[in-house]
Coordinates of C-alpha atoms and ligand atoms in Angstrom, one line a residue:
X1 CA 20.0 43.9 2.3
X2 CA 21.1 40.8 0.3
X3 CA 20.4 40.4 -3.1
X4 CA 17.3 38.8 -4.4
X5 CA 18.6 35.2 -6.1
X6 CA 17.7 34.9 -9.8
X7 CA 15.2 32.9 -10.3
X8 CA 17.2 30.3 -12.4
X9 CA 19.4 29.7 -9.1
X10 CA 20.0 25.8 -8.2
X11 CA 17.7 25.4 -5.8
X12 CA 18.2 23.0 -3.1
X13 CA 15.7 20.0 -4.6
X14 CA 15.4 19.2 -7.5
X15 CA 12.8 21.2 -10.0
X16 CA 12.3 17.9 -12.0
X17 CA 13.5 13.6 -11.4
X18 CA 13.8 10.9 -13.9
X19 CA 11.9 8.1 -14.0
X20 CA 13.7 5.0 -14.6
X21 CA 13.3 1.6 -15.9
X22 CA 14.3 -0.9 -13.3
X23 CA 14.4 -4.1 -15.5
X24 CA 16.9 -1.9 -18.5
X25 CA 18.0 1.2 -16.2
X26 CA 17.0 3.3 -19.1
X27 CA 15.3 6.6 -18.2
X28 CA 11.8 6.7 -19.8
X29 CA 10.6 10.0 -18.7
X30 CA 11.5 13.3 -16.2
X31 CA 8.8 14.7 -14.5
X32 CA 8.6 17.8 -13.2
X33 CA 8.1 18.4 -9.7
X34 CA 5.9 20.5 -7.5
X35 CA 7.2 23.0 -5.3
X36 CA 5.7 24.1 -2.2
X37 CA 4.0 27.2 -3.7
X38 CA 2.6 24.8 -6.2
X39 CA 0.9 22.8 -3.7
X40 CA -0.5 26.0 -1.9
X41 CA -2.1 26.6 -5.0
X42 CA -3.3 23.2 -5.6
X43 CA -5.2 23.1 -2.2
X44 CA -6.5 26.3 -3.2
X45 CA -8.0 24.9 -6.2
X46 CA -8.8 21.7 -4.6
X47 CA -11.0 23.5 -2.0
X48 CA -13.1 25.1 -4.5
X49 CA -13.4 21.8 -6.3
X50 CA -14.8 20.2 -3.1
X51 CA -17.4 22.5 -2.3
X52 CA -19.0 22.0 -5.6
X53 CA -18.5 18.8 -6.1
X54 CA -19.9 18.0 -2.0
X55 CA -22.7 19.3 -3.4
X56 CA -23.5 17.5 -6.3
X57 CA -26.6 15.0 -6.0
X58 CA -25.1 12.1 -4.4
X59 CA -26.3 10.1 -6.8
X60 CA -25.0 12.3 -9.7
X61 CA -21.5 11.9 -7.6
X62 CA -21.8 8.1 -7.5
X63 CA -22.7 8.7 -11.2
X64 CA -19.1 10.1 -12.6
X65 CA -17.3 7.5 -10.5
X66 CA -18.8 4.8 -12.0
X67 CA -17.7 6.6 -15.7
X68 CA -14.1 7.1 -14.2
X69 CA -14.4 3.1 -13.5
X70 CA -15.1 2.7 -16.6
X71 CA -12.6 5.0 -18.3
X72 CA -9.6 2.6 -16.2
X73 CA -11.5 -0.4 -17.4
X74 CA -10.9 0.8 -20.7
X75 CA -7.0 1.5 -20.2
X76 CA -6.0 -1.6 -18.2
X77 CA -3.4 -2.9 -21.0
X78 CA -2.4 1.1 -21.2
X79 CA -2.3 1.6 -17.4
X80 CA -0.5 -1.9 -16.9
X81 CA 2.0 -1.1 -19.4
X82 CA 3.2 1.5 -17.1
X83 CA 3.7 0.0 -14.5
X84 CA 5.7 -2.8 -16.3
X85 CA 7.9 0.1 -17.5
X86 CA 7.9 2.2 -14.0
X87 CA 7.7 -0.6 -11.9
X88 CA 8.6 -3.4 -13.2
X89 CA 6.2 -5.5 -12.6
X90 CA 5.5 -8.7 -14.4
X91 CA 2.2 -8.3 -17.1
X92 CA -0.3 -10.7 -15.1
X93 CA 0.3 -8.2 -11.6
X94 CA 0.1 -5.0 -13.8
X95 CA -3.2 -5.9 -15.1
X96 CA -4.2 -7.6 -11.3
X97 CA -3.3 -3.9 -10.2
X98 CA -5.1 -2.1 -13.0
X99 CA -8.2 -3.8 -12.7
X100 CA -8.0 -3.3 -8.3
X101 CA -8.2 0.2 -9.0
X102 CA -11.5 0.1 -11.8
X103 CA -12.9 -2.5 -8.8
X104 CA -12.7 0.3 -5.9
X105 CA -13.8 3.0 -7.8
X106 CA -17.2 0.9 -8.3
X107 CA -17.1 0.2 -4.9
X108 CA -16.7 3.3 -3.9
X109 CA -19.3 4.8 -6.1
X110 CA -22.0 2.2 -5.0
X111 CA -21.0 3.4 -1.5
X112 CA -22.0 7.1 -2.1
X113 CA -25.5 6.3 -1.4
X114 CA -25.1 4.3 1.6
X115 CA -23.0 6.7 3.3
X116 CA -26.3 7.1 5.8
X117 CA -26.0 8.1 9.4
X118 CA -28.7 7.1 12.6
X119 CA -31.9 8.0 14.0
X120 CA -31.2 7.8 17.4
X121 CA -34.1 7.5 20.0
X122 CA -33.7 10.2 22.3
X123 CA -35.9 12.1 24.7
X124 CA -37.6 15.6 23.8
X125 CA -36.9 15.2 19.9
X126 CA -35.0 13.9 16.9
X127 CA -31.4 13.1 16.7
X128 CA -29.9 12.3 13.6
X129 CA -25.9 11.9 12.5
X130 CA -24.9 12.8 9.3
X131 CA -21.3 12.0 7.7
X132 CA -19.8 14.8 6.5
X133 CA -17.2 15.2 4.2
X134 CA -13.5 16.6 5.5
X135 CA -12.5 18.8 2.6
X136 CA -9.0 18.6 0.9
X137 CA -7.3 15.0 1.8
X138 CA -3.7 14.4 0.6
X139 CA -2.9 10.8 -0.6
X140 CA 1.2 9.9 -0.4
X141 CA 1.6 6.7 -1.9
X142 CA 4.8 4.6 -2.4
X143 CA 6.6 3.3 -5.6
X144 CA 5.9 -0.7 -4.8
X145 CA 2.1 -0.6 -6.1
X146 CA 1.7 2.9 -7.4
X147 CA -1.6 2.5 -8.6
X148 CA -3.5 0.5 -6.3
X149 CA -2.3 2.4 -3.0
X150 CA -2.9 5.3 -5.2
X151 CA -6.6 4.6 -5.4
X152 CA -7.4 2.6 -1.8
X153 CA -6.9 6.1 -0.3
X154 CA -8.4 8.4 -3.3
X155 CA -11.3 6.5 -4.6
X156 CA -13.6 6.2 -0.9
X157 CA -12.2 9.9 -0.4
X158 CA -13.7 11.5 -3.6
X159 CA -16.7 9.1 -2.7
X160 CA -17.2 10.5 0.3
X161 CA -17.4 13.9 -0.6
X162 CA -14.1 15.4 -1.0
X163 CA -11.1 16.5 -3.1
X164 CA -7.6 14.4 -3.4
X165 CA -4.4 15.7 -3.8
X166 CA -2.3 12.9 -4.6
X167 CA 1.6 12.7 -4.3
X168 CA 3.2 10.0 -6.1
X169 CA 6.4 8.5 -5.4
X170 CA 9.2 10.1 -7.0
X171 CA 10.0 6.7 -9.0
X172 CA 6.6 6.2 -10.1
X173 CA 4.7 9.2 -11.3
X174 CA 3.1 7.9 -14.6
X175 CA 0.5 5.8 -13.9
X176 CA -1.1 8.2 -11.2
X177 CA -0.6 11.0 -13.6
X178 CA -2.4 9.0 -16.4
X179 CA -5.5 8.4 -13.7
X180 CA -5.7 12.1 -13.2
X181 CA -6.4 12.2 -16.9
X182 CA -8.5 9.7 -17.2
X183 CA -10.6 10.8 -14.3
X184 CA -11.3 14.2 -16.0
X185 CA -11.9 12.8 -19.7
X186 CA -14.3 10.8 -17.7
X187 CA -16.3 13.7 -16.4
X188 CA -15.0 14.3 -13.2
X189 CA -14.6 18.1 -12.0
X190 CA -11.1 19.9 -12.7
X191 CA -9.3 20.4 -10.0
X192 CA -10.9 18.1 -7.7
X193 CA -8.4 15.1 -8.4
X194 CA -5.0 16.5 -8.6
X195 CA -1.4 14.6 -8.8
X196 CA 1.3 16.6 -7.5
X197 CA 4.7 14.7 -8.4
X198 CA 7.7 15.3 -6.2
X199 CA 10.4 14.3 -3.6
X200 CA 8.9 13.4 -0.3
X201 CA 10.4 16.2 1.7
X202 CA 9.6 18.8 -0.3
X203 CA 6.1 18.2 -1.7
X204 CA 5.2 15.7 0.6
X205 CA 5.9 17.7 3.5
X206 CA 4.2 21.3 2.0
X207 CA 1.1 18.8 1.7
X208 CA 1.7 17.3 5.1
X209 CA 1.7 20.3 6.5
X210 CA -0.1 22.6 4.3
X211 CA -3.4 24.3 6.8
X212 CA -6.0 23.6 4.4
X213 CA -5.8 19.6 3.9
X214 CA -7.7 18.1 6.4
X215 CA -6.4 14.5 6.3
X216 CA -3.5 12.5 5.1
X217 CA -3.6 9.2 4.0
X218 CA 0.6 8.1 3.8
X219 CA 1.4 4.3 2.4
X220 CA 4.8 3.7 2.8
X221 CA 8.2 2.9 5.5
X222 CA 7.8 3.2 9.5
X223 CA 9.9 6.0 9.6
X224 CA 8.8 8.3 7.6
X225 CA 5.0 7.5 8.7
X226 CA 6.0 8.1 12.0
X227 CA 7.4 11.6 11.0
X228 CA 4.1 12.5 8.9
X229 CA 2.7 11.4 12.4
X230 CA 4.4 14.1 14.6
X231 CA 3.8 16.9 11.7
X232 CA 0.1 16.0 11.6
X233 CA -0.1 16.8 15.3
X234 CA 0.5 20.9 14.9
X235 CA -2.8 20.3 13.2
X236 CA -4.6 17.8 14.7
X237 CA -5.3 16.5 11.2
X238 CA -6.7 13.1 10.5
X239 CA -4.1 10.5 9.5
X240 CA -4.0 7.1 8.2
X241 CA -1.3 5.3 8.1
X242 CA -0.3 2.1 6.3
X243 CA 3.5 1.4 7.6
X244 CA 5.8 -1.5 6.9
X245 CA 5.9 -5.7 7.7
X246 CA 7.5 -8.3 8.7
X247 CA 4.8 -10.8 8.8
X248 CA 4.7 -14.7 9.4
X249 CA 3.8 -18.1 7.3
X250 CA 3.3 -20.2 9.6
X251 CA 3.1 -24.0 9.0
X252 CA 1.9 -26.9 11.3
X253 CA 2.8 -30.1 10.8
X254 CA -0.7 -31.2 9.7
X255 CA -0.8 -28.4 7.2
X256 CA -1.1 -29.8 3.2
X257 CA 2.5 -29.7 2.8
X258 CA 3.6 -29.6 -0.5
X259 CA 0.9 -26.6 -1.2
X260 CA 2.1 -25.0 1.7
X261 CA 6.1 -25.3 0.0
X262 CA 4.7 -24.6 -3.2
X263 CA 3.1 -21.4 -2.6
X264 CA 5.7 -19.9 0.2
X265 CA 7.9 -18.1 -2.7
X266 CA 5.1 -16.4 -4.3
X267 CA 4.1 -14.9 -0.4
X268 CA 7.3 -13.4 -0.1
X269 CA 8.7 -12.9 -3.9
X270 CA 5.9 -11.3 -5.6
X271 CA 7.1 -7.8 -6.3
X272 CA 10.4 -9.2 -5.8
X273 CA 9.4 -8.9 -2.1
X274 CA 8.3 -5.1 -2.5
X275 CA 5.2 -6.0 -0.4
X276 CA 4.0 -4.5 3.1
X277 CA 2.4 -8.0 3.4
X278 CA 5.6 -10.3 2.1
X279 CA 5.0 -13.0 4.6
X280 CA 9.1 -13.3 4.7
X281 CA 9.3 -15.0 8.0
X282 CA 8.0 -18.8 7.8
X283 CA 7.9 -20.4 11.1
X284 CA 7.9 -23.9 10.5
X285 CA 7.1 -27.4 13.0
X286 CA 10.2 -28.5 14.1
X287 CA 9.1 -32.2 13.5
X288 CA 8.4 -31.7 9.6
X289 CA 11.3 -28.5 9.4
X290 CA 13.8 -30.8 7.3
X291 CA 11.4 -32.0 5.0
X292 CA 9.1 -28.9 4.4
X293 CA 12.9 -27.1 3.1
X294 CA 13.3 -30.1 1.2
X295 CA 9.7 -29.1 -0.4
X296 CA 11.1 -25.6 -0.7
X297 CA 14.0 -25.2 -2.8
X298 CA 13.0 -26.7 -5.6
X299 CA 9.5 -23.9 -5.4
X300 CA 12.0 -21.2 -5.2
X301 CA 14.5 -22.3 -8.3
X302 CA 11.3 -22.2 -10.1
X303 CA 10.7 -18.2 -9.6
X304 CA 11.7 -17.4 -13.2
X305 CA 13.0 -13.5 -12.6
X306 CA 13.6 -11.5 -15.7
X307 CA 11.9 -9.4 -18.3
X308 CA 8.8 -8.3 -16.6
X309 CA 7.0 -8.4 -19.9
X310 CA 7.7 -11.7 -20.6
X311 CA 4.4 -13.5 -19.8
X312 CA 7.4 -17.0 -18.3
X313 CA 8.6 -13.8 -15.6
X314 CA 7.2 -14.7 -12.4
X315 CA 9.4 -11.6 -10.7
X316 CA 10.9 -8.5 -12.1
X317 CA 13.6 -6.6 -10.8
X318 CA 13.9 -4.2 -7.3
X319 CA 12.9 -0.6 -8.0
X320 CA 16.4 1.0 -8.2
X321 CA 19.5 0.7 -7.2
X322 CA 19.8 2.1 -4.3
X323 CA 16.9 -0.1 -2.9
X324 CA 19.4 -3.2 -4.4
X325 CA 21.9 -1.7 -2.1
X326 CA 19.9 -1.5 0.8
X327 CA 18.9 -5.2 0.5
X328 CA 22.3 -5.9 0.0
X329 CA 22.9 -4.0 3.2
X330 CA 20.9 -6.9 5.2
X331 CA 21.5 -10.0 3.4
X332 CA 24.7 -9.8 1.4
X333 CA 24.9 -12.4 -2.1
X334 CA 27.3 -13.9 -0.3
X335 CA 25.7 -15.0 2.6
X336 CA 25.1 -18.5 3.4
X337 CA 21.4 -19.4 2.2
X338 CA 19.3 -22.8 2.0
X339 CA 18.1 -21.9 -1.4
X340 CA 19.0 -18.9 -3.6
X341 CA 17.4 -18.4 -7.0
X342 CA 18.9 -17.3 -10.6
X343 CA 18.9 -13.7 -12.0
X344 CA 19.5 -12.2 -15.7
X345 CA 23.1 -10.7 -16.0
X346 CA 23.1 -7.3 -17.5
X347 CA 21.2 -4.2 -16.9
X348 CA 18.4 -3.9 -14.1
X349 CA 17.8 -4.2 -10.7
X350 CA 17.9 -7.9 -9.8
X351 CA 18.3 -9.8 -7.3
X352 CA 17.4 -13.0 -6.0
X353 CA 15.0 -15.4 -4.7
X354 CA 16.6 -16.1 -1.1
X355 CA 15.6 -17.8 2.1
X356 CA 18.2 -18.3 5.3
X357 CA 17.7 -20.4 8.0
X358 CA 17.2 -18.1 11.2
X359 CA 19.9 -18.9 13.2
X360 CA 22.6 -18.4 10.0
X361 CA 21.1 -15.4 9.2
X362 CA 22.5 -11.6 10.2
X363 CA 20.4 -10.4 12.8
X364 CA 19.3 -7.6 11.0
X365 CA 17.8 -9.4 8.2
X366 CA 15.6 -11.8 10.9
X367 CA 14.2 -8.7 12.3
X368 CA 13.8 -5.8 10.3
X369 CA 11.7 -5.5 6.6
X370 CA 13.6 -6.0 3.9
X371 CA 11.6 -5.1 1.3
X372 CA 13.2 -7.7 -0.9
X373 CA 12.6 -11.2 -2.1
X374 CA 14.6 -12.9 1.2
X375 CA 12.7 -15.3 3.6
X376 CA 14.1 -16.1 7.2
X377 CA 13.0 -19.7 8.2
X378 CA 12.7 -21.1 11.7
X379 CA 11.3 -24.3 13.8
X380 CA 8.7 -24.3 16.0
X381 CA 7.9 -26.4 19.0
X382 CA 3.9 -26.1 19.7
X383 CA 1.1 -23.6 19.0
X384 CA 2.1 -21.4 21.8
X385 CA 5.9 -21.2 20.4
X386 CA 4.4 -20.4 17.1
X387 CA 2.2 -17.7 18.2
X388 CA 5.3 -16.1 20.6
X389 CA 7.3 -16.1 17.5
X390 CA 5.2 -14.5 15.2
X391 CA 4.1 -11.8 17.6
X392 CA 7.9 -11.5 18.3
X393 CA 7.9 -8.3 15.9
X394 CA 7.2 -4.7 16.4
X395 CA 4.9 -5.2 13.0
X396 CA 1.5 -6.6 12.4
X397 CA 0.2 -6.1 9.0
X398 CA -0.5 -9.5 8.1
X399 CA 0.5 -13.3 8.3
X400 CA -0.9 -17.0 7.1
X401 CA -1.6 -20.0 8.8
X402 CA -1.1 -23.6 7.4
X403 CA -3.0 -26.4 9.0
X404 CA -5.7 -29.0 8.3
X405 CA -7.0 -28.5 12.3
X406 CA -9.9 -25.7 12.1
X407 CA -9.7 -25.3 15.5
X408 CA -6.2 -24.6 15.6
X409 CA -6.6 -22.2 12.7
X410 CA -9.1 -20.2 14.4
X411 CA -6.8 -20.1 17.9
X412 CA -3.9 -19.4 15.7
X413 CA -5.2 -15.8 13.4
X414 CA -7.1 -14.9 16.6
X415 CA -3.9 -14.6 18.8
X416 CA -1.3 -13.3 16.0
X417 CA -1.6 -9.4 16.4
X418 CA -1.8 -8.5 12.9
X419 CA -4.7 -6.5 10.7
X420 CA -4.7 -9.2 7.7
X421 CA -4.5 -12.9 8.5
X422 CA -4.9 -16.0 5.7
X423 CA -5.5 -19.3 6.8
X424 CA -3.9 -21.8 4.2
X425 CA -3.7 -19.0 1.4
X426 CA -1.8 -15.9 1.2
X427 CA -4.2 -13.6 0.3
X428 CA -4.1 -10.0 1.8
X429 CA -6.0 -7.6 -0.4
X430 CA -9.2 -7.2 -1.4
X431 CA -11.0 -4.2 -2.8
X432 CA -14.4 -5.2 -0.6
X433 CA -12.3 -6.1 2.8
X434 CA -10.8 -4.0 5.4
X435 CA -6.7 -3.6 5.4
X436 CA -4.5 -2.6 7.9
X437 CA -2.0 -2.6 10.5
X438 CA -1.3 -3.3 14.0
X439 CA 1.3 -1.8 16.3
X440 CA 4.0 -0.1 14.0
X441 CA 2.3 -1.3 10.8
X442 CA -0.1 1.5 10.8
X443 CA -2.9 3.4 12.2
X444 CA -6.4 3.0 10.3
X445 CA -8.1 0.8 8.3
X446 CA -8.7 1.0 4.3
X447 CA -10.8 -0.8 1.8
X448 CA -13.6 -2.9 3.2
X449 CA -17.2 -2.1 3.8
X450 CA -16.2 1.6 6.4
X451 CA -14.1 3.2 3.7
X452 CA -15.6 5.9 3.6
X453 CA -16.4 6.6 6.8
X454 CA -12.9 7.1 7.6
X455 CA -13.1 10.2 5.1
X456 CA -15.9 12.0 7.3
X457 CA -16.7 13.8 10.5
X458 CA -19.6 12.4 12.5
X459 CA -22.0 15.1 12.9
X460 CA -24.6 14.9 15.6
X461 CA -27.8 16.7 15.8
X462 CA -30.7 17.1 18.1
X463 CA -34.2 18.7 17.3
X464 CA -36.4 19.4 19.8
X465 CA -39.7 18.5 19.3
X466 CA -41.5 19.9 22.9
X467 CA -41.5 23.1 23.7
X468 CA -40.7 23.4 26.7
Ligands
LIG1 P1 8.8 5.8 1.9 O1 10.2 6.1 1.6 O2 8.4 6.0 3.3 O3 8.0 6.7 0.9 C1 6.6 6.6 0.7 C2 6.1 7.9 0.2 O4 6.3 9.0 1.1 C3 6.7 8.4 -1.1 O5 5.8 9.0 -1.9 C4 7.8 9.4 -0.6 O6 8.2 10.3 -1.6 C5 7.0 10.0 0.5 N1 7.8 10.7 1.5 C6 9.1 10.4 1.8 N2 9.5 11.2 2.8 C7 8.5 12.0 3.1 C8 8.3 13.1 4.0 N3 9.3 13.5 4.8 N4 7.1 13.7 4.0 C9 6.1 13.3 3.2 N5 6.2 12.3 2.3 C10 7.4 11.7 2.3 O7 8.5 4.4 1.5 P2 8.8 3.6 0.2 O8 10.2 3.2 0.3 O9 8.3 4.3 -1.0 O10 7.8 2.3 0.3 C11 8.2 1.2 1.0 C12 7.5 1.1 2.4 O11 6.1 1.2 2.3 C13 7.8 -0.2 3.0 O12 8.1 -0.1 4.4 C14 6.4 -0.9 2.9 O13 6.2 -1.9 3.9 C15 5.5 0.2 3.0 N6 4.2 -0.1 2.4 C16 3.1 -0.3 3.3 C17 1.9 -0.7 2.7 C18 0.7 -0.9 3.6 O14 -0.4 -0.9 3.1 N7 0.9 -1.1 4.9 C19 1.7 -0.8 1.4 C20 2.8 -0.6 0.6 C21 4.1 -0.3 1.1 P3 9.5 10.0 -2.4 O15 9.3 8.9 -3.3 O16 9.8 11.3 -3.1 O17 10.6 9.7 -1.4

């Protein structure tokens, strides 16, 4: 019989990662990392947690959400600090993203209430539905908005009724493990928000996989969503996912222009293009194509990129650099570009602001996310060329529309298959609206007015009221 290892063997993953500063490559903390027998353990605890806390008053649950809103509203400047550091993203987002996850946890707590099922008239009786929580529900969120993606998933699950296991990613562990302390300082039960740190196929997978979590909720890349897919299957567990983009701007010839040029960077260099809903394909009417690039350098040379804490940054650097090598692996600096932007020299991440025209562009970076602050621009002919191009994608998260025609704007968002449309604005997200994918962007819908359905079973039940 082989000898039992010692227990200070090298293991094959890691028992701890750095977390490093993007914008000075300085590491700022190392975390240590759960292993699988950790997360057994966790949904032990977590299970426990969600039976008691399931059967709190609901109102007494609504209650300590609203105090664990309050505790983040307290520690915006502390929470947005991280992610500057973790992140590195620019002040003015930080706080944007600190403040999204105090407005969803008051949304969620003023849905606790309302979670109310039918009365359905039947004959012989009473039926009634209630919405019952699912138990243990793992939350694997990605490192381009830790904290907001961290709450979309937790904050209508604890509402709802049940626990949250939450797995960071590996790059950006310290904001979600400051929310787990400020959600038990704020009264909520121990155990019953937990933040397991670790690499994806190690702790992510135990979770994935792990018998006693009923649902996971996975933000993050195609791939590996359609992975967490197939491994949810053994268990028929509930899934959402919220996958990658590769969404259009599309502009008419009618549209308002210069607003339309001005604000195009912003939709596909915030987060230095780290954004599911990066509308980095802007389809353009051939007849004002010339001049609408015209209107568009001159928006992009004026992305300042630099120290994220500088209030002047508009965009910070790419996560790491590997990510900067893997935009580098689709559009090269060298590649010939309408407009390409400035960067620091020096330590961090950075790279920057670019658009290509379409048909100079290596086919790769037309087609596939990037995940980096590179637009592809092309003409257009008519509506019904606009529409084929932007559905011309495997994705559908989201997309804009630019016109003055209402009409048009209407025909336009209704016939783009994508979850999140804008018509002459960029927004995407908001804590009180539903978000989501079509086709390889995701399964699901978060946020909105059912998010909390989606984190319970429907329970029907009749009573008999004849006797015979
Ligand atoms: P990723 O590599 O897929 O990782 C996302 C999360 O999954 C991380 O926590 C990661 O952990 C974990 N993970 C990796 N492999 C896993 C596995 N085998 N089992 C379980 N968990 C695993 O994605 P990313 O690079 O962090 O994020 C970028 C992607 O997210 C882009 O495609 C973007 O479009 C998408 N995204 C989508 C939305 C949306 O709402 N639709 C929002 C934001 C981002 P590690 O960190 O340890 O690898």
């Amino acid at each position: 019989m082989p000898a039992e290892p010692p227990t200070d063997a090298p293991t094959t993953h890691p028992v701890a990662h750095d977390v490093v500063n993007p914008a000075t490559e300085e590491v700022i903390a190392t975390v240590r990392s759960t292993t699988p027998a950790e997360v057994d353990a966790a949904v032990r605890r977590a299970t426990a947690a969600q039976r008691r806390w399931a059967a709190l008053a609901p109102a007494d649950r609504a209650r300590l959400l609203r105090r664990f809103a309050t505790a983040v509203d307290g520690a915006v400047e502390e929470l947005a600090a991280i992610e500057l550091r973790e992140a590195g993203h620019p002040l003015a987002g930080a706080r944007w993203e600190a403040g999204n996850v105090r407005d969803l946890l008051d949304y969620a707590a003023g849905g606790v209430e309302r979670l109310t099922g039918y009365q359905i008239p039947v004959a012989g009786g009473l039926d009634v539905t209630f919405q019952e929580p699912l138990g243990v529900v793992a939350v694997i969120a990605p490192w381009n908005f830790p904290l907001p993606i961290a709450a979309w998933g937790s904050a209508p699950a604890l509402a709802a009724g049940n626990a949250v296991l939450l797995k960071p990613a590996e790059a950006t562990p310290l904001s979600a493990l400051r929310l787990a302390e400020l959600a038990l300082a704020a009264g909520l039960p121990e155990d019953l928000f937990q933040v397991l740190p670790g690499a994806g196929p190690v702790t992510g997978e135990a979770l994935v996989d792990h018998p006693g979590v009923a649902k996971v909720v996975f933000t993050g890349s195609t791939a590996v969503g359609k992975r967490i897919m197939a491994r949810c299957a053994a268990g028929v567990k509930r899934l959402t996912l919220e996958l990658g983009g590769k969404s259009p701007n599309i502009v008419f010839a009618d549209a308002d222009l210069e607003r339309a040029a001005a604000t195009a960077p912003g939709a596909f260099c915030d987060n230095a293009g780290q954004d599911c809903c990066a509308r980095s394909r802007v389809l353009v009417e051939r007849t004002v194509y010339d001049r609408f690039l015209a209107l568009l350098e001159p928006a992009v040379l004026a992305v300042t990129v630099g120290d994220p804490a500088d209030p002047a940054t508009a965009m910070g650097p790419l996560i790491s650099a590997a990510h900067r090598d893997r935009v580098r692996a689709h559009v090269p600096e060298t590649t010939p570009a309408v407009v390409r932007g400035t960067v620091p020299t020096g330590p961090g991440y950075w790279y920057p602001p670019t658009v290509l025209e379409a048909h100079a562009a290596p086919a790769r970076a037309a087609a596939e996310e990037i995940f980096g602050p590179v637009a592809v621009v092309a003409p257009f002919d008519d509506e019904a060329d606009a529409v084929r191009q932007a559905n011309a994608t495997d994705y559908g998260l989201s997309g804009s529309v630019w016109t003055r025609d209402a009409a048009r704007a209407l025909r336009v968002v209704r016939a783009v298959a994508a979850g999140n449309l804008s018509v002459n604005s960029h927004s995407s997200v908001r804590h009180a609206t539903p978000f989501g994918g079509f086709k390889h962007s995701g399964l699901g819908r978060e946020l909105g007015p059912d998010a909390l359905a989606a984190f319970t079973e429907t329970k029907n039940v009749f009573i008999a009221t004849e006797e015979r």
